[in-house]
Short mmCIF file of C-alpha atoms in Angstrom, two decimals:
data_model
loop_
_atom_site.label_atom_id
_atom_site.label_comp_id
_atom_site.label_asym_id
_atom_site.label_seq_id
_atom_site.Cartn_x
_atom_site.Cartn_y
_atom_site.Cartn_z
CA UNK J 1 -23.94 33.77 -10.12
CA UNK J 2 -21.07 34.65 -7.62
CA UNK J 3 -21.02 32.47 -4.89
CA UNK J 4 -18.04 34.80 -3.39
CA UNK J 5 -19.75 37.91 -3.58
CA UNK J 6 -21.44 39.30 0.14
CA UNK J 7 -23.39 42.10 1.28
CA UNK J 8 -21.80 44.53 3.90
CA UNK J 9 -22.74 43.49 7.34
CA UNK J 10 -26.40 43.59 8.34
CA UNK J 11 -26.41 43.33 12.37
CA UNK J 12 -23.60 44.36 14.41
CA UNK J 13 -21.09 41.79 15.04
CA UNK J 14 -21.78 39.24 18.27
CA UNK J 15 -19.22 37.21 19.89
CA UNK J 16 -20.52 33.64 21.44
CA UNK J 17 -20.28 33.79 24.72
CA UNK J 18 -19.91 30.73 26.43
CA UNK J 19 -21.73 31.27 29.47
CA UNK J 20 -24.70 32.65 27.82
CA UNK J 21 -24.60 29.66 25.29
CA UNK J 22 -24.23 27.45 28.28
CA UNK J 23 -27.36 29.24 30.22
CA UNK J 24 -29.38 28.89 26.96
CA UNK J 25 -28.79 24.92 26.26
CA UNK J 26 -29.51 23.74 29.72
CA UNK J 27 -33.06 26.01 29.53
CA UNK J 28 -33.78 24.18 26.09
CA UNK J 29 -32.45 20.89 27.25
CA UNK J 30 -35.01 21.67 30.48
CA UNK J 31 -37.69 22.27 28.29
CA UNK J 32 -37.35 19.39 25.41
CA UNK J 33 -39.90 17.13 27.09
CA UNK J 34 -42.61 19.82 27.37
CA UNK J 35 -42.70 19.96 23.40
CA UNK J 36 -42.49 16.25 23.15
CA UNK J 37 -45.58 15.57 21.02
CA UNK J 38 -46.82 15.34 17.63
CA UNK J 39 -48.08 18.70 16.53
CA UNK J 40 -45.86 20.73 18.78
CA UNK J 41 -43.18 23.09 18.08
CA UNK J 42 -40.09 24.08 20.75
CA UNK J 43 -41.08 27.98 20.01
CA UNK J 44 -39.54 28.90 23.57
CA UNK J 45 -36.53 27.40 22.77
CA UNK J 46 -36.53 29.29 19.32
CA UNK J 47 -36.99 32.66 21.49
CA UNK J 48 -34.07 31.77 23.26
CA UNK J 49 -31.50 31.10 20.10
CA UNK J 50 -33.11 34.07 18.86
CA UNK J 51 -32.70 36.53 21.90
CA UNK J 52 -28.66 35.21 21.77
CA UNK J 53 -28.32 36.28 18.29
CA UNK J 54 -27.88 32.57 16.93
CA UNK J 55 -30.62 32.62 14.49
CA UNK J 56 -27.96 35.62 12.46
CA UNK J 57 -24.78 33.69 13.49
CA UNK J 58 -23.27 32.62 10.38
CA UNK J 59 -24.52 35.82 8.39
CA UNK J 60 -21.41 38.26 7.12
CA UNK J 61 -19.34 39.90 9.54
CA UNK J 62 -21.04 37.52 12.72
CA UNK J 63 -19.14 35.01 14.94
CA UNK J 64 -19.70 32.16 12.49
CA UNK J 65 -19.92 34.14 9.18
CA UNK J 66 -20.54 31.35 6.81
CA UNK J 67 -18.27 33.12 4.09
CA UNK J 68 -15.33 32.27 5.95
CA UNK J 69 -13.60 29.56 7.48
CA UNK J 70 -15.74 28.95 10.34
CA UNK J 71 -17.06 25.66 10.30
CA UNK J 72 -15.35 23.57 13.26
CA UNK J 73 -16.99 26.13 15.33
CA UNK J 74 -20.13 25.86 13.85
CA UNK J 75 -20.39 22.22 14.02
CA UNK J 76 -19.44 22.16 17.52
CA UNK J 77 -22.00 24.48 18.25
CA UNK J 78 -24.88 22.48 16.34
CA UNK J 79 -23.18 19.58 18.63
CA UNK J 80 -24.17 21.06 21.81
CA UNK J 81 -27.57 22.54 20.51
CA UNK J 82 -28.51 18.76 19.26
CA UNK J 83 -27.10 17.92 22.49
CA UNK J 84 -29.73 19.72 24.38
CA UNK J 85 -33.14 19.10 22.15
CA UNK J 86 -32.36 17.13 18.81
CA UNK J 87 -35.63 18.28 17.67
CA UNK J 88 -34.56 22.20 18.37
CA UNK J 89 -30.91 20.87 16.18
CA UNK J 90 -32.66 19.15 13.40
CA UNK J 91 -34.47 22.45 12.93
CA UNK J 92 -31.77 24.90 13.42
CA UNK J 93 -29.58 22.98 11.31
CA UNK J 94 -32.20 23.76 8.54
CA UNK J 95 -32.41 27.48 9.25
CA UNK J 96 -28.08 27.12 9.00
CA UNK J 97 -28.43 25.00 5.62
CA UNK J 98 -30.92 27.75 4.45
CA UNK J 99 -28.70 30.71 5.13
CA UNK J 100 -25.22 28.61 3.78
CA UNK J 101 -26.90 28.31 0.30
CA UNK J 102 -28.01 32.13 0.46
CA UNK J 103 -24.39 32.91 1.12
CA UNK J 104 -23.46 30.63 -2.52
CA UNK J 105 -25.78 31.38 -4.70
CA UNK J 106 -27.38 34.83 -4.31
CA UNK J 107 -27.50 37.62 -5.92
CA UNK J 108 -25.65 40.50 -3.73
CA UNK J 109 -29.69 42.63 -3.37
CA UNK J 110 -31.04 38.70 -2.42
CA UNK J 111 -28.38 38.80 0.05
CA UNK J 112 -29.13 42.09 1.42
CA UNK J 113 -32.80 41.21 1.68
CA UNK J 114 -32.62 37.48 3.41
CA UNK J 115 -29.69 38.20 5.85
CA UNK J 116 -31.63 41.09 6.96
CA UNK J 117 -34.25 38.89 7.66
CA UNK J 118 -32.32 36.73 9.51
CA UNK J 119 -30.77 39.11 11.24
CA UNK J 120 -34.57 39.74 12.44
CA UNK J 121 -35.36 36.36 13.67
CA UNK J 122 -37.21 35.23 10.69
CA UNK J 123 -36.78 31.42 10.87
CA UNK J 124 -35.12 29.67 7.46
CA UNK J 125 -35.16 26.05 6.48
CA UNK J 126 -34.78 24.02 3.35
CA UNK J 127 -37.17 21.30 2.49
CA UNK J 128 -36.73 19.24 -0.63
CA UNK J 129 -38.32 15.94 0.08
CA UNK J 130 -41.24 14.84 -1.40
CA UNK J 131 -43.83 12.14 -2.88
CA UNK J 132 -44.87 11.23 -5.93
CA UNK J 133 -47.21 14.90 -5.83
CA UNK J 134 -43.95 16.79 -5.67
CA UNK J 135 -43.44 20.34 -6.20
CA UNK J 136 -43.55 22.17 -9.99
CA UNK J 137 -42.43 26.13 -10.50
CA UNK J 138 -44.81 26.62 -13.82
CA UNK J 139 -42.91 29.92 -15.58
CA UNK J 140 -46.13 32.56 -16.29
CA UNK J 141 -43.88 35.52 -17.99
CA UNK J 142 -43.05 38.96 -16.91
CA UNK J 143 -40.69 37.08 -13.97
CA UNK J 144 -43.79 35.71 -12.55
CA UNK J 145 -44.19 32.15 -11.33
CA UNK J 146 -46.64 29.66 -9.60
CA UNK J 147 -46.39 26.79 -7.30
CA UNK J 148 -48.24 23.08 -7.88
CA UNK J 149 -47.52 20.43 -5.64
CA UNK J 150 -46.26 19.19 -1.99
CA UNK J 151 -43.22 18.50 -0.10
CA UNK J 152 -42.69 16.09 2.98
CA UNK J 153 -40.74 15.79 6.02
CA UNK J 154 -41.07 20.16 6.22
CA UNK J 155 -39.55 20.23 9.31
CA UNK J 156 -40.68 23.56 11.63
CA UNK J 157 -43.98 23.61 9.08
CA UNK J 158 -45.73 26.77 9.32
CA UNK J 159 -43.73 28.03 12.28
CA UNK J 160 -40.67 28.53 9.43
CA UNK J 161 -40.56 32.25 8.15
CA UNK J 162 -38.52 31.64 4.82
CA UNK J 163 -38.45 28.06 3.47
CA UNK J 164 -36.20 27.14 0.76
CA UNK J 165 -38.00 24.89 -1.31
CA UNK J 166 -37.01 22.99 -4.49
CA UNK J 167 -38.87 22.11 -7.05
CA UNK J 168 -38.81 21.34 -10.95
CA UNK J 169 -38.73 24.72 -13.07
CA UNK J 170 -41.52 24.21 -16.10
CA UNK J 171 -41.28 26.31 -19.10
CA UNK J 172 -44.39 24.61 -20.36
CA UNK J 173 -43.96 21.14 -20.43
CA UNK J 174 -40.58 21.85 -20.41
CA UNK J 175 -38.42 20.65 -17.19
CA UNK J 176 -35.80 23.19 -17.25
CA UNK J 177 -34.25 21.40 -13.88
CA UNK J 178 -34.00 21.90 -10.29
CA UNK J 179 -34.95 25.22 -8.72
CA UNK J 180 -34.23 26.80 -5.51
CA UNK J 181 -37.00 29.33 -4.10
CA UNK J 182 -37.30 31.12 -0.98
CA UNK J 183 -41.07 31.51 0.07
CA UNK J 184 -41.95 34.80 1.35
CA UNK J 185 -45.07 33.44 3.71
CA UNK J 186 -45.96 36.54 4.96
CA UNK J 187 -47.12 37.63 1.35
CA UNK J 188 -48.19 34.58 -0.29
CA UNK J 189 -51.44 32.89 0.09
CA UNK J 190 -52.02 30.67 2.89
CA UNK J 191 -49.77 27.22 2.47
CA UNK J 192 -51.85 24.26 3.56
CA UNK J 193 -50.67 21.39 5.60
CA UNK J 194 -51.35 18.21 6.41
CA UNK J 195 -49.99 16.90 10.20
CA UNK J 196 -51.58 13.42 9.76
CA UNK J 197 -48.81 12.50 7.88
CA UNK J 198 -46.50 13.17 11.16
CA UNK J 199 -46.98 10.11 13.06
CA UNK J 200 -43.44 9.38 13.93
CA UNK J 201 -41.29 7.50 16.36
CA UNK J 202 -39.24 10.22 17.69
CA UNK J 203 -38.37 14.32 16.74
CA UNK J 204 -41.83 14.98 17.18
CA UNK J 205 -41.37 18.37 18.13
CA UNK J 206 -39.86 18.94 14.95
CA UNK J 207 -43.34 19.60 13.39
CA UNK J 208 -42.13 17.92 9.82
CA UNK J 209 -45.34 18.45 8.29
CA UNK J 210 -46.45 17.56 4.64
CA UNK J 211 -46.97 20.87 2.80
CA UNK J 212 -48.82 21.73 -0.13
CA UNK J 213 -47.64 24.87 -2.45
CA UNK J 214 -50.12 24.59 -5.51
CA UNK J 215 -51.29 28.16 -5.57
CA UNK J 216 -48.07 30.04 -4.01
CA UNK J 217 -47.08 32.89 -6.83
CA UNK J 218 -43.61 34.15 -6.62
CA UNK J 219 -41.27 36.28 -8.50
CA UNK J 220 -37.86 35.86 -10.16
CA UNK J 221 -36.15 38.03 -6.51
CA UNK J 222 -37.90 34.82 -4.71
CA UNK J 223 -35.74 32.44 -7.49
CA UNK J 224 -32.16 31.17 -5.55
CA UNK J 225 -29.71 30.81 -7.76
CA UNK J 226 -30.02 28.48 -11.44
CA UNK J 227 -31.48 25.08 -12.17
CA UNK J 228 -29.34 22.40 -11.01
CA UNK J 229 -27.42 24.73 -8.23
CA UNK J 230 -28.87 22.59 -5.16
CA UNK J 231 -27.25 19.54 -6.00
CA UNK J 232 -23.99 20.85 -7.09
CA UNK J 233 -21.17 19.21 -5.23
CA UNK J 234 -19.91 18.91 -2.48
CA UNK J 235 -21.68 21.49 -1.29
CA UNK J 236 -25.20 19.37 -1.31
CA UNK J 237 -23.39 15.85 -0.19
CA UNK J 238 -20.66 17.71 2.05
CA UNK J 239 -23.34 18.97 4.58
CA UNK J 240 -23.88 15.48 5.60
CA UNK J 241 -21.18 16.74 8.26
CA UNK J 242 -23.37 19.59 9.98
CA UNK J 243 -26.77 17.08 10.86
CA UNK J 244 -24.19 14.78 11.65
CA UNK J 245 -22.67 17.28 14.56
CA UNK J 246 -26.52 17.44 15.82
CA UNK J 247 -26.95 13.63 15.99
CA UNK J 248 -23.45 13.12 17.69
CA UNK J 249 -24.90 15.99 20.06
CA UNK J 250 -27.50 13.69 20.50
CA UNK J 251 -24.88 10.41 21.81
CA UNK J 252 -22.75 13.07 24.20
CA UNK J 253 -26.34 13.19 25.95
CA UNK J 254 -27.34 9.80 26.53
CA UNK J 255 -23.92 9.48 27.88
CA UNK J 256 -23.87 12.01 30.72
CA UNK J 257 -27.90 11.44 31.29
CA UNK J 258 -26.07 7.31 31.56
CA UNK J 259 -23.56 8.47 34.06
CA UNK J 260 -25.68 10.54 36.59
CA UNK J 261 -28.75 7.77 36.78
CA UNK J 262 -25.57 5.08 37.30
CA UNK J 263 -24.40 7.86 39.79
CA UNK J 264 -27.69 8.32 41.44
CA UNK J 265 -27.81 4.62 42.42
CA UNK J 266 -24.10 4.16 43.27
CA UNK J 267 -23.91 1.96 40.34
CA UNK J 268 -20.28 3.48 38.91
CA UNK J 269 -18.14 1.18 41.02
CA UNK J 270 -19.76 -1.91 38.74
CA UNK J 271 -17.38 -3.70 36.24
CA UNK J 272 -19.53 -3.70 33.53
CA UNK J 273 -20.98 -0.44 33.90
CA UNK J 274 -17.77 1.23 34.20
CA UNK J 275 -17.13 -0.62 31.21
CA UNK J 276 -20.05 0.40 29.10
CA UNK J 277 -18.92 3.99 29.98
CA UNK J 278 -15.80 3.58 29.06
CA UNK J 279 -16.94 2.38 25.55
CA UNK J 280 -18.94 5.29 25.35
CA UNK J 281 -16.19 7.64 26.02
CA UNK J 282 -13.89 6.45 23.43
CA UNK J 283 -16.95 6.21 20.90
CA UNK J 284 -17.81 9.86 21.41
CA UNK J 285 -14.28 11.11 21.24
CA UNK J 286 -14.05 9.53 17.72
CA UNK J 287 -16.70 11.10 16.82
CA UNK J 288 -15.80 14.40 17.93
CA UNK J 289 -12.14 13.81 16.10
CA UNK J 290 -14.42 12.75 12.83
CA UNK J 291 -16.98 15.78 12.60
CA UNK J 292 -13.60 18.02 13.98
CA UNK J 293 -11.51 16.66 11.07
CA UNK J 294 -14.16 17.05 8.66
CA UNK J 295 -14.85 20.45 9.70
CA UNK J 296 -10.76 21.24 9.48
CA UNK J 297 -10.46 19.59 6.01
CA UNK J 298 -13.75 21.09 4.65
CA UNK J 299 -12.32 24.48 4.69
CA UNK J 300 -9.13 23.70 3.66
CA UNK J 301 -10.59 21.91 0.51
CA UNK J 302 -13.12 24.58 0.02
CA UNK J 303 -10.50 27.32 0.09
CA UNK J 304 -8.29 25.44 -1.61
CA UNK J 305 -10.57 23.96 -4.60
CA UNK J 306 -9.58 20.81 -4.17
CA UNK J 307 -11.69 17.70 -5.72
CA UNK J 308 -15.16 17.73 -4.88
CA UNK J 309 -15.90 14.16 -5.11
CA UNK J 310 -12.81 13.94 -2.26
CA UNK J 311 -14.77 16.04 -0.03
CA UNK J 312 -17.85 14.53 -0.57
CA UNK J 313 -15.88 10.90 0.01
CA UNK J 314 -14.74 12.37 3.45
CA UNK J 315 -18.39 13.91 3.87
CA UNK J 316 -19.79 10.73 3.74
CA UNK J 317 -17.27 8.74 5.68
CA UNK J 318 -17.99 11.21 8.63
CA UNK J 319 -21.58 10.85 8.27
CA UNK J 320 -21.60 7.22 8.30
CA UNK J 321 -19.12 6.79 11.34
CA UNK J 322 -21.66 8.80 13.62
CA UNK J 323 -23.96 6.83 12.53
CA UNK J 324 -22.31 3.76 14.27
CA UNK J 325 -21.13 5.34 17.23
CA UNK J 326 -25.30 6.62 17.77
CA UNK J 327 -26.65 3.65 17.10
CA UNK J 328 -23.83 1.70 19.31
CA UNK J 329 -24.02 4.39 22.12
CA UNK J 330 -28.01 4.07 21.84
CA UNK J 331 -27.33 0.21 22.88
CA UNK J 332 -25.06 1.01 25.77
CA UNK J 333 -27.29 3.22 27.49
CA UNK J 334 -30.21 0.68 27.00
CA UNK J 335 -28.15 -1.53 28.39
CA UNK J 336 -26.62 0.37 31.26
CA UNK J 337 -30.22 1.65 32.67
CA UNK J 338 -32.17 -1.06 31.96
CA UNK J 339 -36.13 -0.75 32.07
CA UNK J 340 -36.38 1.54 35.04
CA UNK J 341 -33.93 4.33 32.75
CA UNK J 342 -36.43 4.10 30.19
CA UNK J 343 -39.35 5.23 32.12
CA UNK J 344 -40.72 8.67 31.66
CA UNK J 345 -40.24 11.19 33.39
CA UNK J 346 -36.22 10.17 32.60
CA UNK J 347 -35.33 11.97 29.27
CA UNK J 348 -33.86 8.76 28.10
CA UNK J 349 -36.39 7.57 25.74
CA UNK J 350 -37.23 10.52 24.32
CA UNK J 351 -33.63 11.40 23.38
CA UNK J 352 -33.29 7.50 21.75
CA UNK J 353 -36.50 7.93 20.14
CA UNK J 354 -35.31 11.02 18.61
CA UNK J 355 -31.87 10.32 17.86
CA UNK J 356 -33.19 6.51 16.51
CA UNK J 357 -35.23 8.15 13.60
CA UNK J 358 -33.20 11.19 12.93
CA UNK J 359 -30.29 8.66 12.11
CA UNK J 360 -32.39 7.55 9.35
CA UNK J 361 -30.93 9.77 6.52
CA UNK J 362 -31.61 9.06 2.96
CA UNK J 363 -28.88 6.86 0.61
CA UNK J 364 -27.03 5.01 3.35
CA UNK J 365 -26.26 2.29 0.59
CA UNK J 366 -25.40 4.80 -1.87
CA UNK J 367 -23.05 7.08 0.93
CA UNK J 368 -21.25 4.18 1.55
CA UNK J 369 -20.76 3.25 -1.96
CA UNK J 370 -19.74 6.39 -2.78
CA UNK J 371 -16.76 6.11 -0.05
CA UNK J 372 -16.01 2.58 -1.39
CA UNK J 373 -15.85 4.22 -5.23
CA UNK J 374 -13.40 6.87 -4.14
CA UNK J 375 -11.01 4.60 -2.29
CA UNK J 376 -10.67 2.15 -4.52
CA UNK J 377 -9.99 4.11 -7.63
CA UNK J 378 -7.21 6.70 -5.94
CA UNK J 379 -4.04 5.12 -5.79
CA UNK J 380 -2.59 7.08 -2.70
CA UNK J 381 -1.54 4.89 -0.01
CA UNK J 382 -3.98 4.67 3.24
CA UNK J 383 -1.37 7.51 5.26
CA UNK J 384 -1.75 9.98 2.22
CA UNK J 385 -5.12 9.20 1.13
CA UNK J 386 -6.67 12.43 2.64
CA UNK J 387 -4.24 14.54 2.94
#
């Protein structure tokens, strides 16, 4: 399969403009606590990325067109949309991941067929977690296959048009590895889910829903790319850079929700609360320079073809550093608002809530091993070491 190959362009090209992007975050960000509960789904905020033409961003010949070297605009802009509603980011990043795997591994007619999808508002995501009753893709002949089994954490559930799910391809009893598919649900049967299992701390209007698939018959057109193609590096480990753009989205919003409650009550002029903003200044900006610098150097690389594991290595050193400035800008604002700040109606402990559990990525042990097994077996000298 050609990852390089693209369709012609599907939509005529849109330019972001910034103060329609700005109009459109502070009318999600307005709306975040209405869909604050288990069950619910932001769909008004989905209208709105929709109406602006941000659903088809990053398809070919767009603002962002993910065949290109676009991506310190596009994490910026997952920044800002995880900075209004982390529930709307952890979604949309989804329906990006969705469409940036589409643009690798594709045929040029499953191109054609998804972007233009897109480019109509159908919703994308990718969900590849599961239980112990994970997902099979039995082979039945004459490019026909069937579904058997479940997959958790489906974030958007049944309000996602096109979800790429994964699942072991079965030639029998044969496991011929791990498959991409993209779910038509608008001609499949019914998928069943199960929203008990969504009793969460925080992102509750993320609507990650346990979903069953045994039933689901699809043909080899619904079949993304070959067996083993999700997890191909860095492509599956360097991502770790785009959720982490929503999450540091997530810390540039306690911060200015910190300063205007500290504002409201003439608080500023205190020592320690300057202080504590302060802290949280510098901690943001380092993590804008991180995802930034990640962004910068994952297109070089990717142009380039440089080492994979080195990408992944930075990946995951990106990933982990926003982790540390959330959770440490998290404690600041606890700290600088005290127990009245974390009283609803203020959007303060909805937005730690959410950005609390949507830190909680799988492998942190193994990310930061990973860093730990690059460094120490590369000779170069801490100033040339990424470069």
């Amino acid at each position: 399969m050609n990852a390089r190959l693209s369709p012609p362009n599907i939509a005529p090209s849109r330019s972001l403009d910034t103060e329609t992007i700005n109009t459109i975050l502070t009318h999600i960000a307005n709306q975040a606590a209405d869909s604050d509960s288990e069950g619910d789904f932001p769909v008004d905020s989905f209208a709105d990325l929709a109406k602006a033409g941000l659903l088809a961003v990053t398809l070919p010949g767009q603002s962002l067109d993910g065949s290109k070297a676009n991506t310190p605009g596009l994490l910026q802009l997952l920044k800002r949309i995880g900075g209004a509603n982390l529930a709307v980011g952890r979604v949309y990043e989804g329906h990006i991941n969705a469409l940036h795997l589409i643009h690798l591994f594709a045929s040029d007619a499953q191109k054609k067929a998804w972007f233009s999808e897109a480019s109509n508002n159908q919703l994308f995501s990718v969900w590849n977690t599961q239980a112990n009753d994970g997902v099979r893709i039995h082979a039945m002949g004459n490019d026909r296959y069937v579904l058997e089994g479940c997959k958790t954490f489906c974030s958007g559930s049944d309000w996602i048009n096109r979800p790429l799910v994964t699942g072991e391809l079965m030639d029998g009893n044969t496991a011929l590895g791990w498959q991409m598919c993209i779910i038509p649900t608008d001609r499949v049967q019914p998928i069943s889910q199960d929203d008990s299992f969504w009793k969460p701390l925080g992102m509750r209007a993320s609507a990650s829903f346990k979903m069953d698939f045994t039933g689901v018959e699809l043909t080899d057109n619904d079949l993304l790319g070959q067996p083993g193609d999700y997890y191909r590096q860095p492509h599956f480990s360097g991502g770790a850079i785009r959720f982490a753009a929503v999450q540091l989205g997530g810390a540039e919003s306690l911060f200015d929700h910190t300063r205007t409650f500290l504002r409201d009550l003439n608080r500023t002029g205190d020592p320690f609360q300057k202080a504590r903003l302060a802290e949280m200044a510098w901690l943001i900006e380092s993590g804008n320079q991180w995802i930034n610098s990640a962004a910068i150097k994952a297109d070089q690389w990717f142009r380039d073809g440089s080492d994979p594991i080195k990408t992944v290595a930075y990946a995951n050193m990106t990933r982990t550093a926003i982790e540390g400035i959330c959770m440490r800008v998290i404690q600041l604002t606890e700290q600088a608002v005290g127990a009245r700040g974390l009283l609803r109606p203020l959007p303060f402990e909805r937005i730690i809530r959410d950005l609390s559990l949507y830190l909680r990525q799988p492998a942190p042990d193994a990310t930061i091993q990973d860093i730990g097994a690059y460094v120490s077996t590369h000779p170069e000298t801490a100033h040339d070491l990424w470069h």
